[in-house]
């Protein structure tokens, strides 16, 4: 088992749309295990494959109820609004208040190929939306208000990334 280096802002792999997984084989199972290990080491509450340089539609998460893996996820419904101070392991040590839908209905598959259908709100709902964005090549910076974003870009341009995030609620 290995811990992957987490790709950070500026890496082009974070801007690519990840590809659907057609077959859940041993490689995917191993990838999921290594992604979970990487996520716990960070530490974070979620991690999508592009964040470890793999352009596949899979993410892992744990919001305190144990490790979970979702393959080929889709959000089929979203409701309400919720403001949350969101962070990202690929944009370390920075957080912004971001408004997104409060509840989402996520579908996908688990590692055994079973269909998943999960109603999630607040933190879990936020993690799902954040990870889905990663699979579509979208970083949370694109979810910021215009002024917030300008300021964020100034900070990011000015700094050299040196490693892992300290916050534990990043994804
Ligand atoms: Zn992220």
Coordinates of N, CA and C and ligand atoms in Angstrom, one line a residue:
X1 N 0.8 -1.2 0.0 CA 0.0 0.0 0.0 C 0.9 1.2 0.0
X2 N 0.4 2.2 -0.6 CA 1.2 3.5 -0.7 C 0.3 4.7 -0.6
X3 N 0.9 5.7 0.0 CA 0.2 7.0 0.0 C 0.7 7.8 -1.2
X4 N -0.3 8.3 -1.9 CA 0.0 9.1 -3.1 C 0.3 10.6 -2.7
X5 N 1.2 11.2 -3.4 CA 1.3 12.7 -3.3 C 0.0 13.3 -3.8
X6 N -0.5 14.3 -3.1 CA -1.8 15.0 -3.5 C -1.4 16.1 -4.5
X7 N -2.1 16.1 -5.6 CA -1.8 17.1 -6.7 C -2.4 18.4 -6.2
X8 N -1.7 19.5 -6.4 CA -2.2 20.8 -6.0 C -2.5 21.7 -7.1
X9 N -3.2 22.8 -6.8 CA -3.6 23.8 -7.7 C -2.4 24.1 -8.7
X10 N -2.7 24.2 -10.0 CA -1.7 24.4 -11.0 C -1.4 23.2 -11.8
X11 N -1.7 22.0 -11.2 CA -1.5 20.7 -11.9 C -2.6 20.5 -12.9
X12 N -2.3 20.3 -14.2 CA -3.3 20.2 -15.2 C -4.3 19.1 -15.0
X13 N -3.9 18.0 -14.3 CA -4.7 16.9 -14.1 C -6.0 17.3 -13.3
X14 N -5.9 18.3 -12.5 CA -7.1 18.8 -11.8 C -8.1 19.5 -12.6
X15 N -7.8 19.8 -13.9 CA -8.7 20.5 -14.8 C -9.3 19.6 -15.8
X16 N -9.0 18.3 -15.8 CA -9.5 17.3 -16.7 C -10.8 16.7 -16.3
X17 N -11.7 16.4 -17.2 CA -12.9 15.6 -16.8 C -12.4 14.1 -16.7
X18 N -12.7 13.5 -15.6 CA -12.3 12.1 -15.4 C -13.2 11.2 -16.1
X19 N -12.7 10.0 -16.5 CA -13.4 9.1 -17.3 C -14.2 8.0 -16.5
X20 N -15.3 7.6 -17.0 CA -16.1 6.6 -16.3 C -15.3 5.3 -16.2
X21 N -15.6 4.6 -15.1 CA -15.0 3.3 -14.9 C -15.9 2.2 -15.4
X22 N -15.3 1.4 -16.3 CA -16.2 0.4 -17.0 C -16.2 -0.9 -16.2
X23 N -15.1 -1.2 -15.6 CA -15.0 -2.5 -14.9 C -14.3 -2.3 -13.5
X24 N -15.0 -2.8 -12.5 CA -14.4 -2.7 -11.1 C -13.5 -4.0 -10.9
X25 N -12.2 -3.8 -11.2 CA -11.3 -4.9 -11.1 C -10.4 -4.7 -9.9
X26 N -9.4 -5.6 -9.7 CA -8.5 -5.5 -8.6 C -7.8 -4.2 -8.5
X27 N -7.5 -3.6 -9.7 CA -6.8 -2.3 -9.8 C -7.6 -1.2 -9.1
X28 N -8.9 -1.2 -9.4 CA -9.8 -0.2 -8.9 C -9.9 -0.4 -7.3
X29 N -10.0 -1.6 -6.9 CA -10.1 -1.9 -5.5 C -8.8 -1.4 -4.8
X30 N -7.7 -1.7 -5.3 CA -6.4 -1.2 -4.8 C -6.3 0.3 -4.8
X31 N -6.8 0.9 -5.9 CA -6.8 2.4 -6.0 C -7.6 3.0 -4.9
X32 N -8.8 2.4 -4.6 CA -9.7 2.9 -3.6 C -9.0 2.8 -2.2
X33 N -8.3 1.7 -1.9 CA -7.6 1.5 -0.7 C -6.5 2.5 -0.5
X34 N -5.8 2.8 -1.6 CA -4.7 3.7 -1.5 C -5.2 5.2 -1.4
X35 N -6.3 5.4 -2.0 CA -6.9 6.8 -1.9 C -7.3 7.0 -0.5
X36 N -8.0 6.0 0.1 CA -8.4 6.1 1.5 C -7.2 6.4 2.4
X37 N -6.2 5.6 2.2 CA -5.0 5.8 3.1 C -4.4 7.2 2.9
X38 N -4.4 7.7 1.7 CA -3.9 9.0 1.4 C -4.8 10.1 2.0
X39 N -6.1 9.9 2.0 CA -7.1 10.8 2.6 C -6.9 10.9 4.1
X40 N -6.8 9.7 4.7 CA -6.6 9.7 6.2 C -5.3 10.4 6.6
X41 N -4.3 10.2 5.8 CA -3.0 10.7 6.1 C -3.0 12.2 6.0
X42 N -3.8 12.8 5.1 CA -3.7 14.2 4.8 C -3.9 15.2 6.0
X43 N -4.8 15.1 6.9 CA -6.1 14.3 6.8 C -7.2 15.1 6.1
X44 N -8.1 14.4 5.5 CA -9.2 15.0 4.8 C -10.5 14.2 5.0
X45 N -11.6 14.7 4.6 CA -12.9 14.0 4.7 C -13.3 13.4 3.3
X46 N -12.6 13.7 2.3 CA -12.9 13.2 0.9 C -11.7 13.3 0.0
X47 N -11.7 12.5 -1.0 CA -10.6 12.6 -2.0 C -11.0 12.0 -3.3
X48 N -10.8 12.7 -4.4 CA -11.2 12.2 -5.7 C -10.0 11.8 -6.5
X49 N -10.1 10.8 -7.4 CA -9.0 10.2 -8.1 C -8.1 11.3 -8.8
X50 N -8.7 12.3 -9.4 CA -7.8 13.3 -10.1 C -6.8 14.0 -9.1
X51 N -7.2 14.0 -7.8 CA -6.3 14.6 -6.8 C -5.0 13.8 -6.6
X52 N -5.1 12.5 -7.0 CA -3.8 11.7 -7.0 C -3.3 11.4 -8.4
X53 N -3.8 12.2 -9.3 CA -3.3 12.1 -10.7 C -3.9 11.0 -11.6
X54 N -5.1 10.5 -11.1 CA -5.8 9.4 -11.8 C -7.1 9.9 -12.4
X55 N -7.2 9.9 -13.7 CA -8.4 10.5 -14.3 C -9.5 9.5 -14.5
X56 N -10.0 9.0 -13.3 CA -11.1 8.0 -13.3 C -12.2 8.6 -12.4
X57 N -13.4 8.2 -12.6 CA -14.6 8.7 -11.8 C -14.8 7.9 -10.6
X58 N -14.0 8.1 -9.6 CA -14.1 7.4 -8.3 C -13.6 8.4 -7.2
X59 N -14.4 8.4 -6.1 CA -13.9 9.2 -5.0 C -14.2 8.4 -3.7
X60 N -13.4 8.8 -2.6 CA -13.6 8.1 -1.3 C -13.9 9.2 -0.3
X61 N -14.6 8.8 0.8 CA -14.9 9.8 1.8 C -15.1 9.1 3.1
X62 N -15.0 9.9 4.2 CA -15.3 9.4 5.5 C -15.7 10.7 6.3
X63 N -17.0 10.8 6.6 CA -17.4 12.0 7.5 C -17.6 11.5 8.9
X64 N -17.0 10.5 9.3 CA -17.0 10.0 10.7 C -17.8 8.7 10.8
X65 N -18.3 8.2 9.7 CA -19.1 6.9 9.8 C -18.4 5.8 9.1
X66 N -17.1 5.9 8.8 CA -16.3 4.9 8.2 C -16.0 5.2 6.8
X67 N -15.0 4.4 6.2 CA -14.6 4.7 4.8 C -15.6 4.2 3.8
X68 N -15.8 5.1 2.8 CA -16.7 4.7 1.7 C -16.1 5.1 0.4
X69 N -16.5 4.3 -0.7 CA -16.0 4.5 -2.0 C -17.2 4.6 -2.9
X70 N -17.2 5.6 -3.8 CA -18.2 5.7 -4.8 C -17.6 5.8 -6.2
X71 N -18.2 4.9 -7.1 CA -17.7 4.8 -8.5 C -18.8 5.3 -9.4
X72 N -18.3 6.1 -10.4 CA -19.2 6.7 -11.4 C -20.4 7.5 -10.7
X73 N -20.1 8.3 -9.8 CA -21.1 9.1 -9.1 C -21.8 10.1 -10.0
X74 N -23.1 10.3 -9.6 CA -23.9 11.4 -10.3 C -24.8 12.0 -9.2
X75 N -24.9 13.3 -9.3 CA -25.9 13.9 -8.4 C -27.2 14.1 -9.3
X76 N -28.3 13.5 -8.8 CA -29.5 13.5 -9.7 C -30.5 14.5 -9.2
X77 N -30.3 15.1 -8.0 CA -31.2 16.1 -7.4 C -30.5 16.9 -6.4
X78 N -30.8 18.2 -6.3 CA -30.3 19.0 -5.2 C -31.3 20.0 -4.8
X79 N -31.2 20.4 -3.5 CA -32.2 21.2 -2.9 C -31.6 22.2 -1.9
X80 N -32.2 23.3 -1.8 CA -31.9 24.3 -0.7 C -30.6 25.0 -0.9
X81 N -30.1 25.6 0.1 CA -28.9 26.4 0.1 C -28.2 26.2 1.5
X82 N -26.9 26.1 1.5 CA -26.2 26.0 2.7 C -24.8 26.6 2.6
X83 N -24.5 27.5 3.6 CA -23.2 28.1 3.5 C -22.2 27.4 4.4
X84 N -21.0 27.1 3.9 CA -20.1 26.3 4.7 C -18.7 26.7 4.3
X85 N -17.8 26.7 5.4 CA -16.4 27.1 5.1 C -15.7 25.9 4.5
X86 N -15.5 26.0 3.2 CA -15.0 24.8 2.5 C -13.5 24.9 2.2
X87 N -12.9 23.8 2.3 CA -11.4 23.7 1.9 C -11.2 22.6 1.0
X88 N -10.0 22.5 0.4 CA -9.6 21.5 -0.5 C -8.2 21.1 -0.3
X89 N -7.9 19.8 -0.3 CA -6.6 19.3 -0.1 C -5.7 19.7 -1.3
X90 N -6.3 20.0 -2.4 CA -5.5 20.5 -3.5 C -5.2 22.0 -3.6
X91 N -5.8 22.7 -2.6 CA -5.6 24.1 -2.5 C -5.3 24.3 -1.0
X92 N -4.2 23.8 -0.5 CA -4.0 23.6 0.9 C -4.1 24.9 1.8
X93 N -4.6 24.7 3.0 CA -4.6 25.7 4.0 C -5.5 26.9 3.7
X94 N -6.3 26.9 2.7 CA -7.2 28.0 2.5 C -8.7 27.5 2.6
X95 N -9.5 28.4 3.1 CA -10.9 28.1 3.3 C -11.8 29.3 2.9
X96 N -12.9 29.0 2.3 CA -13.8 30.1 2.0 C -15.2 29.7 2.3
X97 N -16.0 30.7 2.7 CA -17.5 30.5 2.9 C -18.1 30.3 1.5
X98 N -18.7 29.2 1.2 CA -19.2 29.0 -0.1 C -20.7 28.5 0.1
X99 N -21.6 29.0 -0.7 CA -23.0 28.6 -0.7 C -23.2 27.5 -1.8
X100 N -23.7 26.4 -1.4 CA -24.1 25.4 -2.4 C -25.4 24.8 -2.0
X101 N -26.0 24.0 -2.8 CA -27.2 23.3 -2.3 C -27.0 22.5 -1.0
X102 N -28.0 22.5 -0.1 CA -27.9 21.9 1.2 C -28.0 20.4 1.1
X103 N -28.9 19.9 0.3 CA -29.2 18.5 0.2 C -29.0 18.0 -1.2
X104 N -28.3 16.8 -1.4 CA -28.2 16.2 -2.7 C -28.6 14.8 -2.7
X105 N -29.0 14.3 -3.8 CA -29.2 12.8 -4.0 C -28.2 12.3 -4.9
X106 N -27.3 11.5 -4.4 CA -26.2 10.9 -5.1 C -26.5 9.5 -5.5
X107 N -26.2 9.1 -6.8 CA -26.2 7.7 -7.2 C -24.9 7.3 -7.7
X108 N -24.6 6.1 -7.7 CA -23.3 5.5 -8.2 C -23.3 4.1 -7.9
X109 N -22.0 3.6 -7.8 CA -21.8 2.2 -7.5 C -20.8 2.0 -6.4
X110 N -20.9 1.0 -5.6 CA -19.9 0.7 -4.6 C -18.8 -0.2 -5.2
X111 N -17.9 -0.6 -4.4 CA -16.7 -1.5 -5.0 C -17.2 -2.8 -5.4
X112 N -18.3 -3.3 -4.9 CA -18.9 -4.6 -5.3 C -19.7 -4.5 -6.5
X113 N -19.9 -3.3 -7.0 CA -20.7 -3.1 -8.2 C -22.2 -2.9 -7.9
X114 N -22.5 -2.8 -6.6 CA -23.9 -2.6 -6.2 C -24.3 -1.1 -6.4
X115 N -25.6 -0.9 -6.8 CA -26.0 0.5 -6.9 C -26.1 1.2 -5.6
X116 N -25.7 2.4 -5.6 CA -25.8 3.3 -4.4 C -26.8 4.4 -4.7
X117 N -27.5 4.7 -3.7 CA -28.5 5.8 -3.8 C -28.5 6.5 -2.4
X118 N -27.9 7.7 -2.3 CA -27.6 8.3 -1.0 C -28.2 9.7 -0.9
X119 N -29.1 9.9 0.1 CA -29.6 11.3 0.3 C -28.6 11.9 1.3
X120 N -28.0 13.0 1.0 CA -27.1 13.6 1.9 C -27.3 15.1 2.1
X121 N -27.2 15.5 3.4 CA -27.3 17.0 3.6 C -26.1 17.5 4.3
X122 N -26.0 18.8 4.4 CA -24.9 19.5 5.1 C -23.5 19.0 4.8
X123 N -22.7 18.5 5.7 CA -21.3 18.2 5.4 C -21.2 17.1 4.3
X124 N -22.0 16.0 4.5 CA -21.9 15.0 3.5 C -22.3 15.4 2.1
X125 N -23.4 16.2 2.1 CA -23.9 16.8 0.8 C -22.8 17.6 0.2
X126 N -22.1 18.4 1.1 CA -21.0 19.3 0.6 C -19.9 18.4 0.0
X127 N -19.5 17.4 0.7 CA -18.4 16.5 0.3 C -18.7 15.9 -1.1
X128 N -20.0 15.5 -1.3 CA -20.4 14.9 -2.5 C -20.2 15.9 -3.7
X129 N -20.7 17.1 -3.4 CA -20.7 18.1 -4.5 C -19.2 18.5 -4.8
X130 N -18.4 18.6 -3.8 CA -17.0 18.9 -3.9 C -16.2 17.9 -4.7
X131 N -16.5 16.6 -4.4 CA -15.8 15.5 -5.1 C -16.3 15.4 -6.5
X132 N -17.6 15.5 -6.7 CA -18.1 15.5 -8.1 C -17.5 16.6 -9.0
X133 N -17.3 17.7 -8.4 CA -16.6 18.8 -9.1 C -15.2 18.4 -9.5
X134 N -14.5 17.7 -8.6 CA -13.1 17.3 -8.9 C -13.2 16.3 -10.2
X135 N -14.2 15.5 -10.2 CA -14.3 14.5 -11.3 C -14.6 15.2 -12.6
X136 N -15.1 16.4 -12.5 CA -15.5 17.2 -13.7 C -14.4 18.3 -14.0
X137 N -13.3 18.2 -13.2 CA -12.2 19.2 -13.5 C -12.4 20.5 -12.9
X138 N -13.3 20.6 -11.9 CA -13.6 21.9 -11.3 C -13.1 22.0 -9.9
X139 N -12.4 23.1 -9.6 CA -11.9 23.3 -8.3 C -12.8 24.3 -7.6
X140 N -12.7 24.3 -6.2 CA -13.7 25.1 -5.5 C -13.4 26.6 -5.8
X141 N -12.3 26.9 -6.3 CA -12.0 28.4 -6.7 C -13.1 28.9 -7.6
X142 N -13.6 27.9 -8.5 CA -14.6 28.3 -9.5 C -15.9 28.5 -8.8
X143 N -16.1 28.1 -7.6 CA -17.4 28.3 -6.9 C -17.4 29.6 -6.0
X144 N -16.3 30.3 -6.1 CA -16.2 31.5 -5.3 C -16.9 32.7 -6.0
X145 N -17.3 33.7 -5.1 CA -17.8 34.9 -5.7 C -16.7 35.6 -6.4
X146 N -17.0 36.6 -7.3 CA -15.9 37.2 -8.1 C -14.8 37.8 -7.2
X147 N -15.2 38.6 -6.2 CA -14.2 39.3 -5.4 C -13.4 38.3 -4.6
X148 N -14.1 37.3 -4.0 CA -13.4 36.2 -3.3 C -12.3 35.6 -4.2
X149 N -12.7 35.3 -5.4 CA -11.9 34.6 -6.3 C -10.7 35.4 -6.7
X150 N -10.9 36.7 -6.9 CA -9.7 37.6 -7.3 C -8.7 37.5 -6.2
X151 N -9.2 37.6 -4.9 CA -8.3 37.6 -3.8 C -7.6 36.3 -3.7
X152 N -8.3 35.2 -3.9 CA -7.7 33.9 -3.8 C -6.6 33.7 -4.8
X153 N -6.9 34.2 -6.0 CA -5.9 34.0 -7.1 C -4.6 34.8 -6.7
X154 N -4.8 35.9 -6.1 CA -3.6 36.7 -5.7 C -2.8 35.9 -4.7
X155 N -3.5 35.4 -3.7 CA -2.8 34.6 -2.7 C -2.1 33.4 -3.3
X156 N -2.8 32.7 -4.2 CA -2.2 31.5 -4.8 C -1.0 31.8 -5.7
X157 N -1.1 32.9 -6.5 CA 0.0 33.3 -7.3 C 1.2 33.6 -6.5
X158 N 1.0 34.2 -5.3 CA 2.1 34.7 -4.5 C 2.8 33.6 -3.8
X159 N 2.2 32.5 -3.7 CA 2.8 31.5 -2.8 C 3.3 30.2 -3.5
X160 N 4.3 29.6 -2.9 CA 4.7 28.4 -3.4 C 4.2 27.3 -2.5
X161 N 3.6 26.3 -3.1 CA 3.0 25.2 -2.2 C 4.1 24.3 -1.7
X162 N 3.9 24.0 -0.4 CA 5.0 23.2 0.2 C 4.5 21.9 0.8
X163 N 3.2 21.6 0.8 CA 2.9 20.3 1.3 C 1.5 20.1 1.7
X164 N 1.2 19.4 2.8 CA -0.1 19.0 3.1 C -0.9 20.0 3.9
X165 N -2.2 19.9 3.8 CA -3.1 20.8 4.6 C -3.1 20.4 6.0
X166 N -3.4 21.4 6.9 CA -3.5 21.1 8.3 C -4.9 20.8 8.7
X167 N -5.9 21.4 8.0 CA -7.2 21.3 8.4 C -7.7 19.9 8.2
X168 N -8.7 19.4 9.0 CA -9.1 18.0 8.9 C -10.4 17.9 8.1
X169 N -11.0 19.0 7.7 CA -12.3 18.9 7.0 C -12.2 19.2 5.6
X170 N -11.0 19.1 5.0 CA -10.8 19.4 3.6 C -11.0 18.2 2.8
X171 N -11.2 18.4 1.5 CA -11.5 17.3 0.7 C -11.0 17.5 -0.7
Ligands
LIG1 ZN1 -10.9 19.2 -3.1

